[in-house]
Short mmCIF file of C-alpha atoms in Angstrom, two decimals:
data_model
loop_
_atom_site.label_atom_id
_atom_site.label_comp_id
_atom_site.label_asym_id
_atom_site.label_seq_id
_atom_site.Cartn_x
_atom_site.Cartn_y
_atom_site.Cartn_z
CA UNK M 1 -56.03 35.95 -48.69
CA UNK M 2 -52.85 37.89 -48.09
CA UNK M 3 -52.11 39.08 -44.58
CA UNK M 4 -50.48 42.38 -44.05
CA UNK M 5 -47.42 42.72 -41.89
CA UNK M 6 -49.34 44.14 -38.86
CA UNK M 7 -51.82 41.26 -39.08
CA UNK M 8 -48.98 38.67 -39.11
CA UNK M 9 -47.49 40.21 -36.00
CA UNK M 10 -50.80 40.07 -34.15
CA UNK M 11 -51.22 36.35 -35.04
CA UNK M 12 -47.66 35.52 -33.76
CA UNK M 13 -48.33 37.36 -30.52
CA UNK M 14 -51.55 35.44 -29.99
CA UNK M 15 -49.75 32.09 -30.81
CA UNK M 16 -46.95 32.78 -28.35
CA UNK M 17 -49.39 33.50 -25.55
CA UNK M 18 -50.79 29.95 -25.88
CA UNK M 19 -48.81 27.50 -23.57
CA UNK M 20 -49.40 24.41 -25.72
CA UNK M 21 -48.21 26.24 -28.76
CA UNK M 22 -44.98 27.22 -27.07
CA UNK M 23 -44.23 23.58 -26.09
CA UNK M 24 -44.88 22.38 -29.64
CA UNK M 25 -42.59 25.03 -31.03
CA UNK M 26 -39.71 24.17 -28.69
CA UNK M 27 -40.04 20.46 -29.53
CA UNK M 28 -39.78 21.13 -33.25
CA UNK M 29 -36.67 23.28 -32.70
CA UNK M 30 -34.93 20.54 -30.55
CA UNK M 31 -35.48 17.89 -33.21
CA UNK M 32 -34.15 20.11 -35.96
CA UNK M 33 -30.99 20.97 -34.00
CA UNK M 34 -30.05 17.44 -32.79
CA UNK M 35 -30.88 15.42 -35.92
CA UNK M 36 -27.52 16.09 -37.71
CA UNK M 37 -25.42 15.06 -34.64
CA UNK M 38 -27.48 11.89 -34.12
CA UNK M 39 -26.94 10.93 -37.75
CA UNK M 40 -23.13 11.33 -37.45
CA UNK M 41 -22.98 9.27 -34.21
CA UNK M 42 -24.91 6.35 -35.67
CA UNK M 43 -22.73 6.35 -38.77
CA UNK M 44 -19.49 6.09 -36.73
CA UNK M 45 -20.94 3.36 -34.49
CA UNK M 46 -21.91 1.23 -37.48
CA UNK M 47 -18.51 1.75 -38.99
CA UNK M 48 -16.67 0.52 -35.85
CA UNK M 49 -18.97 -2.48 -35.40
CA UNK M 50 -18.39 -3.48 -38.98
CA UNK M 51 -14.58 -3.47 -38.48
CA UNK M 52 -14.80 -5.54 -35.30
CA UNK M 53 -16.93 -8.20 -36.97
CA UNK M 54 -14.61 -8.22 -39.96
CA UNK M 55 -11.54 -8.66 -37.73
CA UNK M 56 -13.09 -11.54 -35.75
CA UNK M 57 -14.27 -13.32 -38.88
CA UNK M 58 -10.71 -13.25 -40.19
CA UNK M 59 -9.61 -15.27 -37.13
CA UNK M 60 -12.54 -17.63 -37.24
CA UNK M 61 -15.34 -18.28 -34.82
CA UNK M 62 -14.97 -19.71 -31.33
CA UNK M 63 -16.00 -23.10 -32.62
CA UNK M 64 -13.38 -22.99 -35.35
CA UNK M 65 -10.59 -21.80 -33.03
CA UNK M 66 -10.57 -23.43 -29.59
CA UNK M 67 -8.06 -20.92 -28.18
CA UNK M 68 -10.10 -17.78 -28.99
CA UNK M 69 -13.15 -16.45 -27.21
CA UNK M 70 -15.83 -13.96 -28.18
CA UNK M 71 -15.25 -10.53 -26.53
CA UNK M 72 -17.89 -9.72 -23.93
CA UNK M 73 -18.63 -6.79 -21.70
CA UNK M 74 -18.49 -7.14 -17.93
CA UNK M 75 -19.94 -5.07 -15.10
CA UNK M 76 -17.73 -2.16 -14.12
CA UNK M 77 -17.65 -3.33 -10.50
CA UNK M 78 -16.38 -6.84 -11.37
CA UNK M 79 -13.24 -7.95 -9.42
CA UNK M 80 -10.50 -9.22 -11.73
CA UNK M 81 -9.25 -12.74 -10.93
CA UNK M 82 -5.65 -13.47 -11.90
CA UNK M 83 -5.96 -17.24 -11.51
CA UNK M 84 -9.26 -17.45 -13.40
CA UNK M 85 -8.42 -15.16 -16.29
CA UNK M 86 -4.68 -15.57 -16.81
CA UNK M 87 -3.08 -18.49 -14.99
CA UNK M 88 -5.63 -21.24 -15.54
CA UNK M 89 -4.98 -24.15 -17.91
CA UNK M 90 -5.13 -23.36 -21.61
CA UNK M 91 -8.05 -24.73 -23.64
CA UNK M 92 -5.93 -27.13 -25.67
CA UNK M 93 -7.76 -30.07 -27.29
CA UNK M 94 -6.59 -33.47 -26.02
CA UNK M 95 -7.40 -37.05 -26.90
CA UNK M 96 -6.94 -39.70 -24.20
CA UNK M 97 -5.65 -42.76 -26.03
CA UNK M 98 -5.50 -45.14 -23.05
CA UNK M 99 -6.14 -44.89 -19.32
CA UNK M 100 -7.96 -42.00 -17.69
CA UNK M 101 -7.36 -38.93 -15.55
CA UNK M 102 -7.01 -39.77 -11.84
CA UNK M 103 -10.00 -38.99 -9.64
CA UNK M 104 -7.82 -37.95 -6.68
CA UNK M 105 -4.93 -35.51 -6.57
CA UNK M 106 -1.62 -37.39 -6.38
CA UNK M 107 1.63 -36.36 -4.75
CA UNK M 108 3.46 -36.18 -8.08
CA UNK M 109 2.67 -36.33 -11.78
CA UNK M 110 5.39 -37.42 -14.18
CA UNK M 111 5.31 -36.14 -17.75
CA UNK M 112 7.04 -37.92 -20.64
CA UNK M 113 6.86 -36.73 -24.25
CA UNK M 114 7.68 -39.50 -26.73
CA UNK M 115 8.17 -39.78 -30.49
CA UNK M 116 9.12 -42.79 -32.57
CA UNK M 117 12.86 -43.11 -33.14
CA UNK M 118 14.33 -44.43 -36.34
CA UNK M 119 16.64 -47.00 -34.78
CA UNK M 120 15.33 -47.93 -31.32
CA UNK M 121 12.35 -47.38 -29.03
CA UNK M 122 13.17 -46.74 -25.37
CA UNK M 123 9.72 -45.81 -24.02
CA UNK M 124 8.73 -49.30 -22.88
CA UNK M 125 11.99 -49.66 -20.95
CA UNK M 126 11.45 -46.28 -19.29
CA UNK M 127 7.94 -47.26 -18.18
CA UNK M 128 9.22 -50.60 -16.90
CA UNK M 129 11.94 -48.87 -14.89
CA UNK M 130 9.41 -46.47 -13.39
CA UNK M 131 7.12 -49.22 -12.11
CA UNK M 132 9.75 -51.77 -11.05
CA UNK M 133 11.89 -49.25 -9.17
CA UNK M 134 8.89 -48.03 -7.12
CA UNK M 135 7.04 -49.92 -4.41
CA UNK M 136 3.21 -50.26 -4.60
CA UNK M 137 2.59 -47.35 -2.21
CA UNK M 138 4.83 -45.07 -4.28
CA UNK M 139 3.08 -46.10 -7.49
CA UNK M 140 -0.25 -45.11 -5.92
CA UNK M 141 1.14 -41.66 -5.10
CA UNK M 142 2.09 -40.93 -8.72
CA UNK M 143 0.38 -40.55 -12.10
CA UNK M 144 2.53 -41.12 -15.19
CA UNK M 145 1.36 -39.15 -18.25
CA UNK M 146 2.85 -40.05 -21.64
CA UNK M 147 2.28 -37.58 -24.46
CA UNK M 148 2.55 -39.41 -27.81
CA UNK M 149 3.81 -36.60 -30.02
CA UNK M 150 3.79 -38.39 -33.39
CA UNK M 151 1.24 -36.99 -35.83
CA UNK M 152 1.00 -40.27 -37.73
CA UNK M 153 -2.10 -42.04 -36.31
CA UNK M 154 -0.72 -45.47 -37.23
CA UNK M 155 2.46 -44.87 -35.22
CA UNK M 156 0.38 -43.77 -32.23
CA UNK M 157 -1.95 -46.76 -32.59
CA UNK M 158 0.96 -49.18 -32.60
CA UNK M 159 2.53 -47.60 -29.49
CA UNK M 160 -0.79 -47.60 -27.61
CA UNK M 161 -1.13 -51.30 -28.37
CA UNK M 162 2.39 -52.12 -27.15
CA UNK M 163 1.95 -50.13 -23.93
CA UNK M 164 -1.48 -51.67 -23.31
CA UNK M 165 -0.11 -55.19 -23.78
CA UNK M 166 2.66 -54.70 -21.20
CA UNK M 167 1.13 -52.21 -18.75
CA UNK M 168 -2.59 -52.87 -18.99
CA UNK M 169 -2.99 -53.27 -15.23
CA UNK M 170 -1.44 -49.86 -14.59
CA UNK M 171 -3.68 -48.26 -17.22
CA UNK M 172 -6.71 -49.83 -15.58
CA UNK M 173 -5.59 -48.81 -12.08
CA UNK M 174 -5.13 -45.15 -13.00
CA UNK M 175 -1.33 -45.16 -12.68
CA UNK M 176 -0.71 -44.43 -16.37
CA UNK M 177 -2.46 -42.41 -19.09
CA UNK M 178 -1.55 -41.92 -22.76
CA UNK M 179 -2.62 -38.67 -24.47
CA UNK M 180 -2.09 -36.69 -27.66
CA UNK M 181 -3.22 -33.46 -29.36
CA UNK M 182 -4.14 -32.89 -33.02
CA UNK M 183 -1.70 -31.28 -35.41
CA UNK M 184 -4.22 -28.48 -36.04
CA UNK M 185 -3.71 -27.27 -32.44
CA UNK M 186 -0.02 -26.52 -33.08
CA UNK M 187 1.35 -23.13 -34.12
CA UNK M 188 3.19 -22.98 -37.41
CA UNK M 189 6.52 -24.80 -37.64
CA UNK M 190 7.45 -23.37 -41.04
CA UNK M 191 9.45 -20.24 -41.84
CA UNK M 192 10.77 -19.81 -38.29
CA UNK M 193 13.93 -17.94 -37.32
CA UNK M 194 17.21 -19.84 -37.69
CA UNK M 195 18.68 -18.89 -34.32
CA UNK M 196 22.17 -20.22 -33.44
CA UNK M 197 22.75 -21.23 -37.05
CA UNK M 198 20.39 -24.21 -36.81
CA UNK M 199 19.18 -25.83 -40.00
CA UNK M 200 15.52 -25.70 -41.07
CA UNK M 201 14.98 -29.28 -39.88
CA UNK M 202 16.60 -28.59 -36.51
CA UNK M 203 14.52 -25.44 -35.94
CA UNK M 204 11.33 -27.33 -36.80
CA UNK M 205 12.28 -30.23 -34.50
CA UNK M 206 13.14 -28.18 -31.41
CA UNK M 207 10.20 -25.82 -31.90
CA UNK M 208 7.76 -28.75 -32.06
CA UNK M 209 9.43 -30.26 -28.99
CA UNK M 210 8.77 -27.05 -27.05
CA UNK M 211 5.10 -27.19 -28.00
CA UNK M 212 4.94 -30.91 -27.09
CA UNK M 213 6.15 -30.18 -23.57
CA UNK M 214 3.89 -27.14 -23.29
CA UNK M 215 0.83 -29.25 -24.14
CA UNK M 216 1.98 -32.00 -21.76
CA UNK M 217 2.56 -29.57 -18.87
CA UNK M 218 -0.82 -27.94 -19.44
CA UNK M 219 -2.61 -31.32 -19.28
CA UNK M 220 -0.87 -32.25 -16.00
CA UNK M 221 -2.00 -29.09 -14.26
CA UNK M 222 -4.12 -30.02 -11.25
CA UNK M 223 -3.29 -33.74 -11.28
CA UNK M 224 -0.84 -33.60 -8.36
CA UNK M 225 1.04 -31.36 -5.95
CA UNK M 226 4.31 -31.58 -7.91
CA UNK M 227 5.24 -32.34 -11.50
CA UNK M 228 8.38 -34.10 -12.73
CA UNK M 229 9.64 -33.85 -16.31
CA UNK M 230 11.37 -36.90 -17.80
CA UNK M 231 12.49 -38.01 -21.24
CA UNK M 232 11.40 -41.31 -22.80
CA UNK M 233 14.84 -42.92 -22.51
CA UNK M 234 15.78 -42.92 -18.82
CA UNK M 235 16.42 -45.41 -16.04
CA UNK M 236 15.12 -44.58 -12.55
CA UNK M 237 16.85 -44.92 -9.19
CA UNK M 238 15.21 -47.30 -6.74
CA UNK M 239 12.49 -45.65 -4.64
CA UNK M 240 13.19 -42.29 -6.25
CA UNK M 241 9.91 -40.86 -4.95
CA UNK M 242 11.01 -41.32 -1.33
CA UNK M 243 14.23 -39.44 -2.03
CA UNK M 244 12.37 -36.60 -3.78
CA UNK M 245 9.95 -36.32 -0.85
CA UNK M 246 12.81 -36.04 1.64
CA UNK M 247 14.60 -33.37 -0.37
CA UNK M 248 11.43 -31.31 -0.88
CA UNK M 249 10.41 -31.56 2.77
CA UNK M 250 13.67 -30.22 4.17
CA UNK M 251 14.51 -27.58 1.56
CA UNK M 252 14.28 -24.28 3.46
CA UNK M 253 13.76 -21.73 0.67
CA UNK M 254 11.14 -20.90 -1.92
CA UNK M 255 11.87 -22.59 -5.23
CA UNK M 256 10.52 -22.86 -8.77
CA UNK M 257 12.67 -25.66 -10.21
CA UNK M 258 14.52 -28.52 -8.53
CA UNK M 259 16.79 -30.78 -10.57
CA UNK M 260 17.31 -34.47 -9.84
CA UNK M 261 19.55 -35.02 -12.86
CA UNK M 262 22.34 -33.01 -14.47
CA UNK M 263 21.26 -33.66 -18.06
CA UNK M 264 18.94 -31.51 -20.15
CA UNK M 265 15.38 -31.41 -18.86
CA UNK M 266 15.50 -34.86 -17.26
CA UNK M 267 14.41 -34.85 -13.63
CA UNK M 268 13.17 -31.25 -13.40
CA UNK M 269 10.59 -30.83 -10.62
CA UNK M 270 7.92 -28.09 -10.53
CA UNK M 271 4.99 -27.07 -8.40
CA UNK M 272 1.87 -28.10 -10.31
CA UNK M 273 0.43 -24.63 -9.69
CA UNK M 274 3.16 -23.28 -12.03
CA UNK M 275 2.32 -25.59 -14.94
CA UNK M 276 -0.17 -23.30 -16.74
CA UNK M 277 2.41 -20.51 -16.56
CA UNK M 278 5.13 -22.87 -17.79
CA UNK M 279 2.93 -23.95 -20.71
CA UNK M 280 2.35 -20.33 -21.72
CA UNK M 281 6.07 -19.59 -21.38
CA UNK M 282 7.07 -22.47 -23.66
CA UNK M 283 4.45 -21.51 -26.24
CA UNK M 284 5.44 -17.84 -26.17
CA UNK M 285 9.08 -18.64 -27.00
CA UNK M 286 8.66 -22.00 -28.74
CA UNK M 287 10.65 -20.90 -31.82
CA UNK M 288 13.48 -19.14 -29.99
CA UNK M 289 15.70 -21.85 -28.45
CA UNK M 290 15.86 -25.50 -27.27
CA UNK M 291 13.58 -26.65 -24.47
CA UNK M 292 16.24 -27.12 -21.78
CA UNK M 293 17.42 -23.54 -22.30
CA UNK M 294 13.88 -22.24 -22.01
CA UNK M 295 13.38 -24.14 -18.76
CA UNK M 296 16.42 -22.36 -17.31
CA UNK M 297 14.99 -19.00 -18.35
CA UNK M 298 11.69 -19.95 -16.72
CA UNK M 299 13.02 -20.31 -13.17
CA UNK M 300 15.13 -17.15 -13.63
CA UNK M 301 11.98 -15.27 -14.65
CA UNK M 302 10.40 -16.29 -11.33
CA UNK M 303 13.33 -14.86 -9.33
CA UNK M 304 15.12 -18.15 -8.60
CA UNK M 305 18.77 -17.14 -8.88
CA UNK M 306 20.26 -20.54 -9.63
CA UNK M 307 19.08 -24.07 -10.23
CA UNK M 308 18.50 -26.14 -7.08
CA UNK M 309 20.60 -29.16 -8.10
CA UNK M 310 20.02 -32.16 -5.83
CA UNK M 311 22.52 -34.98 -5.42
CA UNK M 312 22.80 -37.80 -6.16
CA UNK M 313 21.07 -37.89 -9.54
CA UNK M 314 18.00 -40.13 -9.55
CA UNK M 315 17.59 -40.60 -13.33
CA UNK M 316 20.11 -41.86 -15.86
CA UNK M 317 19.96 -41.22 -19.59
CA UNK M 318 20.16 -44.60 -21.35
CA UNK M 319 19.36 -43.80 -24.97
CA UNK M 320 22.10 -44.18 -27.56
CA UNK M 321 20.22 -42.61 -30.46
CA UNK M 322 18.63 -39.18 -30.51
CA UNK M 323 15.02 -38.64 -31.54
CA UNK M 324 16.36 -36.07 -34.05
CA UNK M 325 17.30 -38.04 -37.18
CA UNK M 326 18.59 -40.94 -35.09
CA UNK M 327 21.93 -39.30 -34.30
CA UNK M 328 24.22 -40.74 -31.63
CA UNK M 329 23.69 -39.46 -28.08
CA UNK M 330 25.95 -41.07 -25.49
CA UNK M 331 25.44 -38.56 -22.65
CA UNK M 332 25.58 -40.12 -19.19
CA UNK M 333 25.09 -38.60 -15.74
CA UNK M 334 28.16 -39.46 -13.65
CA UNK M 335 26.33 -38.62 -10.40
CA UNK M 336 23.51 -41.12 -10.92
CA UNK M 337 22.99 -43.66 -8.14
CA UNK M 338 20.99 -46.83 -8.73
CA UNK M 339 20.35 -47.24 -5.00
CA UNK M 340 20.37 -44.16 -2.80
CA UNK M 341 21.35 -44.91 0.76
CA UNK M 342 18.76 -44.19 3.45
CA UNK M 343 18.59 -40.55 4.36
CA UNK M 344 20.84 -39.64 7.26
CA UNK M 345 19.33 -38.41 10.53
CA UNK M 346 21.70 -35.43 10.81
CA UNK M 347 20.08 -33.93 13.94
CA UNK M 348 20.08 -30.18 14.58
CA UNK M 349 23.61 -28.88 14.96
CA UNK M 350 25.93 -25.92 14.56
CA UNK M 351 28.85 -26.33 12.15
CA UNK M 352 32.27 -24.70 12.31
CA UNK M 353 35.47 -24.70 10.28
CA UNK M 354 38.63 -22.61 10.06
CA UNK M 355 38.83 -23.17 6.26
CA UNK M 356 37.45 -20.55 3.90
CA UNK M 357 34.45 -21.73 1.90
CA UNK M 358 34.51 -21.18 -1.86
CA UNK M 359 31.45 -19.20 -3.03
CA UNK M 360 28.20 -20.64 -1.63
CA UNK M 361 29.55 -24.14 -0.96
CA UNK M 362 29.18 -24.02 2.83
CA UNK M 363 29.03 -26.67 5.53
CA UNK M 364 25.28 -26.19 5.92
CA UNK M 365 24.66 -27.26 2.31
CA UNK M 366 26.46 -30.59 2.67
CA UNK M 367 25.01 -31.34 6.14
CA UNK M 368 21.48 -30.79 4.81
CA UNK M 369 22.19 -32.99 1.76
CA UNK M 370 21.72 -30.14 -0.73
CA UNK M 371 25.22 -29.67 -2.04
CA UNK M 372 28.84 -29.81 -0.90
CA UNK M 373 31.43 -27.90 1.11
CA UNK M 374 34.48 -26.65 -0.76
CA UNK M 375 37.22 -25.25 1.47
CA UNK M 376 40.50 -23.47 0.81
CA UNK M 377 43.57 -23.39 3.04
CA UNK M 378 43.80 -27.03 4.12
CA UNK M 379 46.54 -27.13 6.77
CA UNK M 380 47.66 -29.47 9.51
CA UNK M 381 45.21 -28.93 12.37
CA UNK M 382 42.38 -27.55 10.18
CA UNK M 383 39.00 -28.88 11.21
CA UNK M 384 35.32 -29.32 10.34
CA UNK M 385 33.23 -29.58 13.52
CA UNK M 386 29.61 -30.60 14.05
CA UNK M 387 28.25 -29.56 17.47
CA UNK M 388 24.88 -31.16 18.11
CA UNK M 389 22.17 -29.08 19.77
CA UNK M 390 21.32 -32.04 22.01
CA UNK M 391 23.51 -35.06 22.87
CA UNK M 392 23.07 -37.93 20.40
CA UNK M 393 23.79 -41.64 20.49
CA UNK M 394 25.59 -42.46 17.26
CA UNK M 395 25.29 -45.69 15.32
CA UNK M 396 26.93 -44.64 12.05
CA UNK M 397 29.07 -41.94 10.44
CA UNK M 398 29.80 -41.43 6.72
CA UNK M 399 32.18 -38.71 5.53
CA UNK M 400 33.16 -38.61 1.84
CA UNK M 401 35.52 -36.09 0.25
CA UNK M 402 36.13 -35.32 -3.41
CA UNK M 403 33.74 -35.74 -6.35
CA UNK M 404 33.82 -37.20 -9.88
CA UNK M 405 34.63 -33.75 -11.31
CA UNK M 406 37.18 -32.90 -8.59
CA UNK M 407 38.67 -36.23 -7.64
CA UNK M 408 41.89 -34.59 -6.40
CA UNK M 409 40.20 -32.44 -3.75
CA UNK M 410 40.05 -35.21 -1.15
CA UNK M 411 41.27 -35.27 2.44
CA UNK M 412 44.66 -36.91 2.03
CA UNK M 413 45.57 -37.17 5.72
CA UNK M 414 42.96 -36.88 8.42
CA UNK M 415 40.87 -38.52 11.12
CA UNK M 416 37.45 -38.30 12.76
CA UNK M 417 36.71 -37.75 16.44
CA UNK M 418 33.68 -37.55 18.73
CA UNK M 419 33.67 -35.26 21.73
CA UNK M 420 31.92 -33.80 24.76
CA UNK M 421 31.45 -30.31 26.12
CA UNK M 422 32.64 -31.22 29.58
CA UNK M 423 29.69 -29.66 31.43
CA UNK M 424 26.00 -29.15 30.75
CA UNK M 425 26.45 -25.36 30.77
CA UNK M 426 29.08 -25.21 28.03
CA UNK M 427 28.37 -23.33 24.81
CA UNK M 428 27.56 -25.20 21.61
CA UNK M 429 30.94 -24.21 20.17
CA UNK M 430 32.87 -25.50 23.22
CA UNK M 431 33.93 -29.13 22.82
CA UNK M 432 37.35 -29.94 24.26
CA UNK M 433 37.27 -33.69 25.05
CA UNK M 434 37.65 -35.92 22.00
CA UNK M 435 37.95 -39.61 21.21
CA UNK M 436 39.40 -40.78 17.90
CA UNK M 437 37.01 -43.12 16.03
CA UNK M 438 38.70 -43.66 12.66
CA UNK M 439 41.07 -42.52 9.89
CA UNK M 440 40.33 -41.43 6.32
CA UNK M 441 41.30 -43.92 3.62
CA UNK M 442 41.43 -42.51 0.07
CA UNK M 443 39.39 -39.55 1.25
CA UNK M 444 36.56 -41.57 2.81
CA UNK M 445 35.54 -42.60 6.31
CA UNK M 446 32.58 -44.91 7.01
CA UNK M 447 31.81 -46.41 10.42
CA UNK M 448 28.77 -48.48 11.36
CA UNK M 449 27.66 -49.92 14.69
CA UNK M 450 29.84 -47.71 16.84
CA UNK M 451 30.38 -49.20 20.30
CA UNK M 452 30.54 -45.62 21.53
CA UNK M 453 27.10 -44.85 20.11
CA UNK M 454 25.59 -47.88 21.84
CA UNK M 455 26.93 -46.85 25.26
CA UNK M 456 27.33 -43.12 25.47
CA UNK M 457 25.84 -39.94 24.03
CA UNK M 458 28.18 -37.45 22.34
CA UNK M 459 28.02 -33.70 21.81
CA UNK M 460 30.37 -33.23 18.86
CA UNK M 461 31.78 -34.81 15.71
CA UNK M 462 35.02 -33.43 14.31
CA UNK M 463 37.08 -33.99 11.16
CA UNK M 464 40.73 -33.04 11.78
CA UNK M 465 43.39 -32.56 9.10
CA UNK M 466 46.72 -34.15 10.04
CA UNK M 467 48.89 -32.88 7.19
CA UNK M 468 49.23 -29.85 4.93
CA UNK M 469 47.93 -30.24 1.39
CA UNK M 470 48.00 -27.96 -1.64
CA UNK M 471 44.64 -29.13 -2.96
CA UNK M 472 41.33 -27.73 -1.72
CA UNK M 473 38.99 -29.95 0.32
CA UNK M 474 35.64 -30.88 -1.17
CA UNK M 475 33.32 -32.46 1.40
CA UNK M 476 30.58 -34.19 -0.62
CA UNK M 477 28.88 -36.21 2.18
CA UNK M 478 28.59 -35.60 5.90
CA UNK M 479 26.05 -38.10 7.26
CA UNK M 480 25.21 -39.09 10.81
CA UNK M 481 22.85 -41.85 11.94
CA UNK M 482 21.51 -42.07 15.48
CA UNK M 483 20.36 -45.09 17.46
CA UNK M 484 16.68 -44.41 16.72
CA UNK M 485 16.43 -43.10 13.14
CA UNK M 486 14.91 -39.65 12.95
CA UNK M 487 14.59 -39.38 16.78
CA UNK M 488 17.89 -40.01 18.52
CA UNK M 489 17.61 -42.05 21.70
CA UNK M 490 20.18 -41.09 24.33
CA UNK M 491 21.23 -44.23 26.16
CA UNK M 492 23.68 -42.53 28.50
CA UNK M 493 24.62 -38.93 29.12
CA UNK M 494 27.66 -39.58 31.34
CA UNK M 495 30.76 -37.67 30.21
CA UNK M 496 34.34 -38.93 30.45
CA UNK M 497 36.03 -37.86 33.65
CA UNK M 498 39.32 -36.81 32.08
CA UNK M 499 39.05 -33.67 29.92
CA UNK M 500 41.69 -34.35 27.32
CA UNK M 501 41.96 -35.68 23.77
CA UNK M 502 42.00 -39.46 23.61
CA UNK M 503 43.67 -40.95 20.52
#
């Protein structure tokens, strides 16, 4: 049956007047219009997902690669955590060969990376020095971590046996732990840049050494408050931990790195909170330069202008043969002290001089035990004066001029005096009664058991130059001990009656 045109129009009009028919019609039109766009969107989505899966499979799965993680979505309102997501320890695989991680946080962890040397092994001597030069309480406050960096399992097994035979009690007590990491965890050591004209072997050696110390630093994160880096061929100063504590406690500024040795990366002290960042830094630039250079760049990157170099040095390099091909290495630290004298009391004081200080080598640095004073214009009558905030009863004075590098910059003619302000209301910079207590001999003055300190409190200590000299004056030690160490006891506050210099 064929409908005529007027009949078709009547049927469409009747269809459009039906509500259900209109809804069905609109639905069919929506599907027809959106189907092409939906097809294109799904095609692009599948294409991107396929690339992402392909890219991840090229790196390996999370199980195959410990350092990678599967991308995941997070809620849009999630707060980003710097410490959780960036600065936490790296997921580096470790094997504990002997000992165990300490259960309690120590004051200081000490990290030593060690490899077998062709001609001599110094590690056992270094461990022996560490334990014999520390008293039992100091040993309890430290954890010594030795990273055995040889990839040969037989070499590691032999070293573990030797350490266990000689230091088994310290392993059992949690004072010492031996660790390593598999070779598969290392980045490539082949085909690296030959910076500074280094040979292929040298580049491979120093690049691996950077990774060794990165892995060691990462493991030590969270073990203690501070972390000390040592080499495996050093001798320790007696009670070095006590000295480090004193220096850290009194240092007035923020710091990233303190140095307790002048050589390489021996004796570098860090906050343990910085160790994950240090590990990342060493790994990021492991193939660029030697480790000691990188460590200098690290504290500069954290806005520390210059290295905080503490004196005297507490660790001496004793190895004669390098771990690189057994070459000779006779470097010695000329500021090392086997026994560091007890820390001076040096009570609060104001310091004055009429000599011009060279650069940042001021009187404050030497009085606080953090450096030295280096003065220009040393003339007859020039002075260095210490005016104590409160009167002190002295029992000892040590003043040393010159240094191993500048042995000529000593006080050639001079004396030391103690003095009084004359009245309780005088200003701190007003001492005008003095008593001579000793002369400098070869640039040094040391006095113990002062009769004056046992009888009478003093307000001032003065070094006076008694002859012109062409050389500068380097004041390397300015130490004062009071009757009661750390809390000066004033036995008498009577001043002399005559206000004049007594010599």
